[in-house]
Short mmCIF file of C-alpha atoms in Angstrom, two decimals:
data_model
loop_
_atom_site.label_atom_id
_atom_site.label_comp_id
_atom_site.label_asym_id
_atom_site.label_seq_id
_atom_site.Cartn_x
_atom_site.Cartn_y
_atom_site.Cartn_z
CA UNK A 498 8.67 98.07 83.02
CA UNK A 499 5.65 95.35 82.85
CA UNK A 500 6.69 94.02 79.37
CA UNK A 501 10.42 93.45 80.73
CA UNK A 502 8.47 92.45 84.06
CA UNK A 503 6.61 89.84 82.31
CA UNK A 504 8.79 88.10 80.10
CA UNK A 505 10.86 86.87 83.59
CA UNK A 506 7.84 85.83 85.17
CA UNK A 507 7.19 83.53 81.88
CA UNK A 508 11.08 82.73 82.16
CA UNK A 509 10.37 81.71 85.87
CA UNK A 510 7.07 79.33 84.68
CA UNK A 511 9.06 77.38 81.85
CA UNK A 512 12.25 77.08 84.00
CA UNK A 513 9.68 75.71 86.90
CA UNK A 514 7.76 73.15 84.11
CA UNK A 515 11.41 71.67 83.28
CA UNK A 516 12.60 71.52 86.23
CA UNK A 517 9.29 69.21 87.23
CA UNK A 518 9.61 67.53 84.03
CA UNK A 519 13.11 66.15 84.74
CA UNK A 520 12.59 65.17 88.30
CA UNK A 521 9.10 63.00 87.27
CA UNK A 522 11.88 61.25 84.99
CA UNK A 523 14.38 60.88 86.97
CA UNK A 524 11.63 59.23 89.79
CA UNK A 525 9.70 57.10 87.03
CA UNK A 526 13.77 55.68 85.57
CA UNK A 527 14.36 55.27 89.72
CA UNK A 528 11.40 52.87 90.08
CA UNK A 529 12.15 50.93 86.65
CA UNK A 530 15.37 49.78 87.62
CA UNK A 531 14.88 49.21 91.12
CA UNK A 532 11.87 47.04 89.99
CA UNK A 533 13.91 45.22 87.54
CA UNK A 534 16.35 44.55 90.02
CA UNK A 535 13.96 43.06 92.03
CA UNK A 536 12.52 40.66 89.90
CA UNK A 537 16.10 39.51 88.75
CA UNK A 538 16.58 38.92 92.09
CA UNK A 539 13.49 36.68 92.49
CA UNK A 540 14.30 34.30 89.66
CA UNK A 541 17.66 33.90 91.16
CA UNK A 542 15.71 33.14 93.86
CA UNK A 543 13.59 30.67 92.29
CA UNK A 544 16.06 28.64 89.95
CA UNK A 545 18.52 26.45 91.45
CA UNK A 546 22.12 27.55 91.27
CA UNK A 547 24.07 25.74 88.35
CA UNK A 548 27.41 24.58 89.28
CA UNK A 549 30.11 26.46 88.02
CA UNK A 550 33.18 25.18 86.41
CA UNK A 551 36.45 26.56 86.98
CA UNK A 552 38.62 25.43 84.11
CA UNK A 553 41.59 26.97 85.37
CA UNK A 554 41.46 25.41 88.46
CA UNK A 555 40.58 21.94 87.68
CA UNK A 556 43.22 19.77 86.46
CA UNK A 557 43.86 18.78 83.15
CA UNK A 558 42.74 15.30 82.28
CA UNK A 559 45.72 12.96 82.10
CA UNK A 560 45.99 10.93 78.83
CA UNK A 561 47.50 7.43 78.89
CA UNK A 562 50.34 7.29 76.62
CA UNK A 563 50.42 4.19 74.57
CA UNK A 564 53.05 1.44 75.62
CA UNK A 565 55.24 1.46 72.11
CA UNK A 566 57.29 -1.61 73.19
CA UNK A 567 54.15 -3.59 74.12
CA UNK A 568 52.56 -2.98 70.79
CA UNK A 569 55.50 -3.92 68.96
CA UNK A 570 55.62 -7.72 67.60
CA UNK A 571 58.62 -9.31 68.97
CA UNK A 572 60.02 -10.47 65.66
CA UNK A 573 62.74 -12.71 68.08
CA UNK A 574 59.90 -14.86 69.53
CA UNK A 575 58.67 -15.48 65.81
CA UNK A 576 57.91 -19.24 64.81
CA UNK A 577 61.51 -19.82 62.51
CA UNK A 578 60.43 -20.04 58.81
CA UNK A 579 61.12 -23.33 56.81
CA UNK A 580 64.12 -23.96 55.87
CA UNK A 581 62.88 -25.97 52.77
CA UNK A 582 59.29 -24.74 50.33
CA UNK A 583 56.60 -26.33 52.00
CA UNK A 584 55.57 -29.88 49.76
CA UNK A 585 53.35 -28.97 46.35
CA UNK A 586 50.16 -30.33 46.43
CA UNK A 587 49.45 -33.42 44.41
CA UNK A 588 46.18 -34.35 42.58
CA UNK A 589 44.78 -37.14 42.29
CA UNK A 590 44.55 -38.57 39.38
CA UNK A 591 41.08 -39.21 37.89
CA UNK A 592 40.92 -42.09 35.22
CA UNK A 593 38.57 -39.97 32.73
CA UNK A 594 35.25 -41.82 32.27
CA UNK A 595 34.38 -44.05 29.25
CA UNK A 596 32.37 -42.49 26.46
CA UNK A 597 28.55 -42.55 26.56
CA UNK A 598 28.81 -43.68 22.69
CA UNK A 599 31.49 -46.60 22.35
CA UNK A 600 32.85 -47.22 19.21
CA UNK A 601 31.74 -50.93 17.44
CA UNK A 602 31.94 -52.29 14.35
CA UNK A 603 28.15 -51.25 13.15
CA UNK A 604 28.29 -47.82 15.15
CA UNK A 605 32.14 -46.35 14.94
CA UNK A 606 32.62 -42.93 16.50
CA UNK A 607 33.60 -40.84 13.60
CA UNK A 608 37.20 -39.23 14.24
CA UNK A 609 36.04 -35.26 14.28
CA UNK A 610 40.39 -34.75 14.12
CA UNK A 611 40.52 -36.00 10.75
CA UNK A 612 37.86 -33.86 8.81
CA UNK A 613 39.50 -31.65 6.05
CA UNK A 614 37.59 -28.31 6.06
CA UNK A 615 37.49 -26.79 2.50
CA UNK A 616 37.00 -23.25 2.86
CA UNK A 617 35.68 -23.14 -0.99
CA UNK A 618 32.61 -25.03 -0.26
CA UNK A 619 29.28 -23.53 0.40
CA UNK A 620 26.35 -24.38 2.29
CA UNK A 621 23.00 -24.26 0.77
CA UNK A 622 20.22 -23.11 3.63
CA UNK A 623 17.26 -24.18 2.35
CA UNK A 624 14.02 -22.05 3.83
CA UNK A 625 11.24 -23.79 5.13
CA UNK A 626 8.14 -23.75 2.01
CA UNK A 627 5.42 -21.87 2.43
CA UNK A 628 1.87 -23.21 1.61
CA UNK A 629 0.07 -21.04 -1.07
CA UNK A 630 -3.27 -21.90 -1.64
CA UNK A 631 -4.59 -22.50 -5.08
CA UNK A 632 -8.32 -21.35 -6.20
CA UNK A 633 -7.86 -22.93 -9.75
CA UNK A 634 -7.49 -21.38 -13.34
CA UNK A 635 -10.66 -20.62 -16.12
CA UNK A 636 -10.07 -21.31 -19.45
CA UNK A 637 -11.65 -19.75 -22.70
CA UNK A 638 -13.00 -22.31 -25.35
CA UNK A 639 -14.64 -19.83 -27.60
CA UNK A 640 -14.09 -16.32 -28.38
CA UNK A 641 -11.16 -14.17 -28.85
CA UNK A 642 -9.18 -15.59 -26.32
CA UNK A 643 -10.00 -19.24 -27.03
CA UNK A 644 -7.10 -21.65 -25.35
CA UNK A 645 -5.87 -18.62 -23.11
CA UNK A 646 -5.74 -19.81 -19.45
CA UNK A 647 -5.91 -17.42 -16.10
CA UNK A 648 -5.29 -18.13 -12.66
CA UNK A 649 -8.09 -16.93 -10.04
CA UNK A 650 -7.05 -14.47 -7.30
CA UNK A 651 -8.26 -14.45 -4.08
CA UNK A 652 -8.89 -10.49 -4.49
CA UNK A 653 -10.48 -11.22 -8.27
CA UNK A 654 -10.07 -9.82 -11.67
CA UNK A 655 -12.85 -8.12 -13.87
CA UNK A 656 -13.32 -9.39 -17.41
CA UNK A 657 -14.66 -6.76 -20.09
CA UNK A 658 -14.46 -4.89 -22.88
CA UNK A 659 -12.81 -1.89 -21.56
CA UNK A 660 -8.53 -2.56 -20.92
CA UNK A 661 -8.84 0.43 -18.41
CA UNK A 662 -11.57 -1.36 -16.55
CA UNK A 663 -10.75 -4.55 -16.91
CA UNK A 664 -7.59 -6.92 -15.92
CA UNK A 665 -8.83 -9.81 -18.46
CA UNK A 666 -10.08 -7.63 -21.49
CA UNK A 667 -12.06 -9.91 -24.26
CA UNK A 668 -12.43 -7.12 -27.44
CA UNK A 669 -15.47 -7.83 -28.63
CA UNK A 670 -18.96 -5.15 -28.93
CA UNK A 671 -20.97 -7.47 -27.73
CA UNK A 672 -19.22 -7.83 -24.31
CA UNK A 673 -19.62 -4.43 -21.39
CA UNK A 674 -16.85 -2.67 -20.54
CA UNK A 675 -16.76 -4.12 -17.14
CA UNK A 676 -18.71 -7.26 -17.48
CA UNK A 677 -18.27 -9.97 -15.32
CA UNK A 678 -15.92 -10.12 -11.75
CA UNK A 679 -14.23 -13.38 -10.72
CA UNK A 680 -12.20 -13.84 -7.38
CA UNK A 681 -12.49 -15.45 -3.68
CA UNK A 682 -15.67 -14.79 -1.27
CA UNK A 683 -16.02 -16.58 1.96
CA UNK A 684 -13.65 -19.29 0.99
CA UNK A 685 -15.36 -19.85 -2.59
CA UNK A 686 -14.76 -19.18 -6.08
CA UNK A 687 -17.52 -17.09 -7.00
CA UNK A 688 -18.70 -15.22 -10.19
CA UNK A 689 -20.48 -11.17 -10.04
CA UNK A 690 -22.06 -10.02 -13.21
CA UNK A 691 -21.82 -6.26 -13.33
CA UNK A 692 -24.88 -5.63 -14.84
CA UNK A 693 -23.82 -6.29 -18.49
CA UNK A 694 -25.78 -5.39 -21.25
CA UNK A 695 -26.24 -9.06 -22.65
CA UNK A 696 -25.78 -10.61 -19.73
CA UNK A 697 -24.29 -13.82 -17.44
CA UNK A 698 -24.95 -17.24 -17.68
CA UNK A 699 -23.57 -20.53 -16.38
CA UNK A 700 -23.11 -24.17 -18.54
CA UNK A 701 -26.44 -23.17 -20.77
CA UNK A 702 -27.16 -19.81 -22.60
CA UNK A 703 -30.71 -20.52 -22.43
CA UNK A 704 -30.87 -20.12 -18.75
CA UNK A 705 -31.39 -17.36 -16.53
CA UNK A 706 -29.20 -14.50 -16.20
CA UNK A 707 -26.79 -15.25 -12.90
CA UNK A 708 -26.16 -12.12 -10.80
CA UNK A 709 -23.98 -13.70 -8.41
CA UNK A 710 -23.33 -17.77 -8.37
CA UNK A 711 -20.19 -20.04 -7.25
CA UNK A 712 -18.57 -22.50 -9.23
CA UNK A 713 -17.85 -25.81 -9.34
CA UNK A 714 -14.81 -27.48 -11.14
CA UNK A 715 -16.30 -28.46 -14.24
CA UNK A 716 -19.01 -25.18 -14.94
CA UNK A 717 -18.70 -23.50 -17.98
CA UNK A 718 -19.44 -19.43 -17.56
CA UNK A 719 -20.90 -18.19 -21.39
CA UNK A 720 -20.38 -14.10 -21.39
CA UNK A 721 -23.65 -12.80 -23.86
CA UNK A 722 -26.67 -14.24 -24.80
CA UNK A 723 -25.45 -15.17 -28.05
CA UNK A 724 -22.67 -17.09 -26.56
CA UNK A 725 -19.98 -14.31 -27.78
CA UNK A 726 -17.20 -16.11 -24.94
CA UNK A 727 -17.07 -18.53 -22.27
CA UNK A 728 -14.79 -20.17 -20.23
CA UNK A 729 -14.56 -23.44 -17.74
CA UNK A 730 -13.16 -22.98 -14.33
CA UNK A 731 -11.22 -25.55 -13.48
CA UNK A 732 -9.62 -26.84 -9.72
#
């Protein structure tokens, strides 16, 4: 009897609990909506009232229809066309103006009309010459190449013994493999000995060795001290 006793009175409590659960919502969903009501009602307040449009009642625009028989041309009232094609315009005739060059007895205009053209001729175009500057020549009087003449380069030539050394080879013992350079410095025609064995001289072998010396037209360069070659330089 107090377990069966019991278990209604917890019954009762929970029953109770819901029941106060469900009013405290129904109170707290009262008071939300009747204060959102309230404040809807105080911005309607606040706002002016926008006009309201009642499309169905107002009346439909009315839309002026265009006057077809005014906008049409009335083609009866056009100007009558011309019976006849209106007059061509004339020009005027311009006299054409004398020639700048007049034809006389010591000056006559050649007559371009009568030239025969001969398609088998040609035409020679000549190109304009172009100005290569000359440093002179040497020329051997003695040695093995005795009467043989060679032009100086601006970029010079090395005379010796050796052909793989050498562009102007004179075969002779006495002369070095690479003996003597020739060519263009600073504008000049100049001679480099090459540190020969026998040695460099210029117009007398009984001088002193030249290392490095320009020529004039006229100087004789002697290759060995016992005057094995030598050449002039000439302009």
């Amino acid at each position: 009897m107090d377990s069966g006793w019991t278990m209604w009175v917890i019954i009762g409590v929970v029953l109770l609990l819901l029941f106060f659960v469900v009013v405290i919502v129904a109170v707290g969903l009262a008071i939300f909506f009747i204060s959102r009501k309230r404040k809807k009602a105080q911005l309607a307040a606040a706002s002016p009232a926008a006009p309201s449009f009642d499309v169905a009642a107002s009346p439909a625009p009315e839309i002026a229809e265009p006057d077809l028989m005014a906008a049409t041309p009335d083609f009866e009232s056009a100007p009558p066309a011309f019976d006849s094609a209106p007059p061509a315009f004339e020009a005027p005739l311009i006299s054409p103006e004398p020639s700048a060059v007049e034809a006389t007895s010591d000056n006559p205009v050649p007559d371009f009309g009568s030239l025969d053209f001969d398609p088998s001729r040609t035409v020679a175009i000549t190109r304009e010459k172009t100005v290569t500057i000359s440093y002179g020549i040497i020329k051997f009087t003695s040695g093995v190449l005795a009467g043989q003449e060679f032009e100086v380069k601006p970029e010079g030539a090395y005379i010796g013994r050796e052909p793989s050394l050498s562009q102007i080879v004179v075969a002779d013992p006495r002369i070095s493999k690479r003996h003597l350079w020739i060519g263009v410095r600073d504008g000049q025609v100049k001679i480099v000995d090459q540190e020969s064995r026998n040695g460099t001289f210029i117009n007398d072998p009984r001088g002193d060795r030249v290392t490095e010396a320009s020529l004039n037209s006229g100087d004789t360069v002697i290759l060995g001290e016992s005057d094995v070659a030598r050449f002039e330089y000439q302009m």
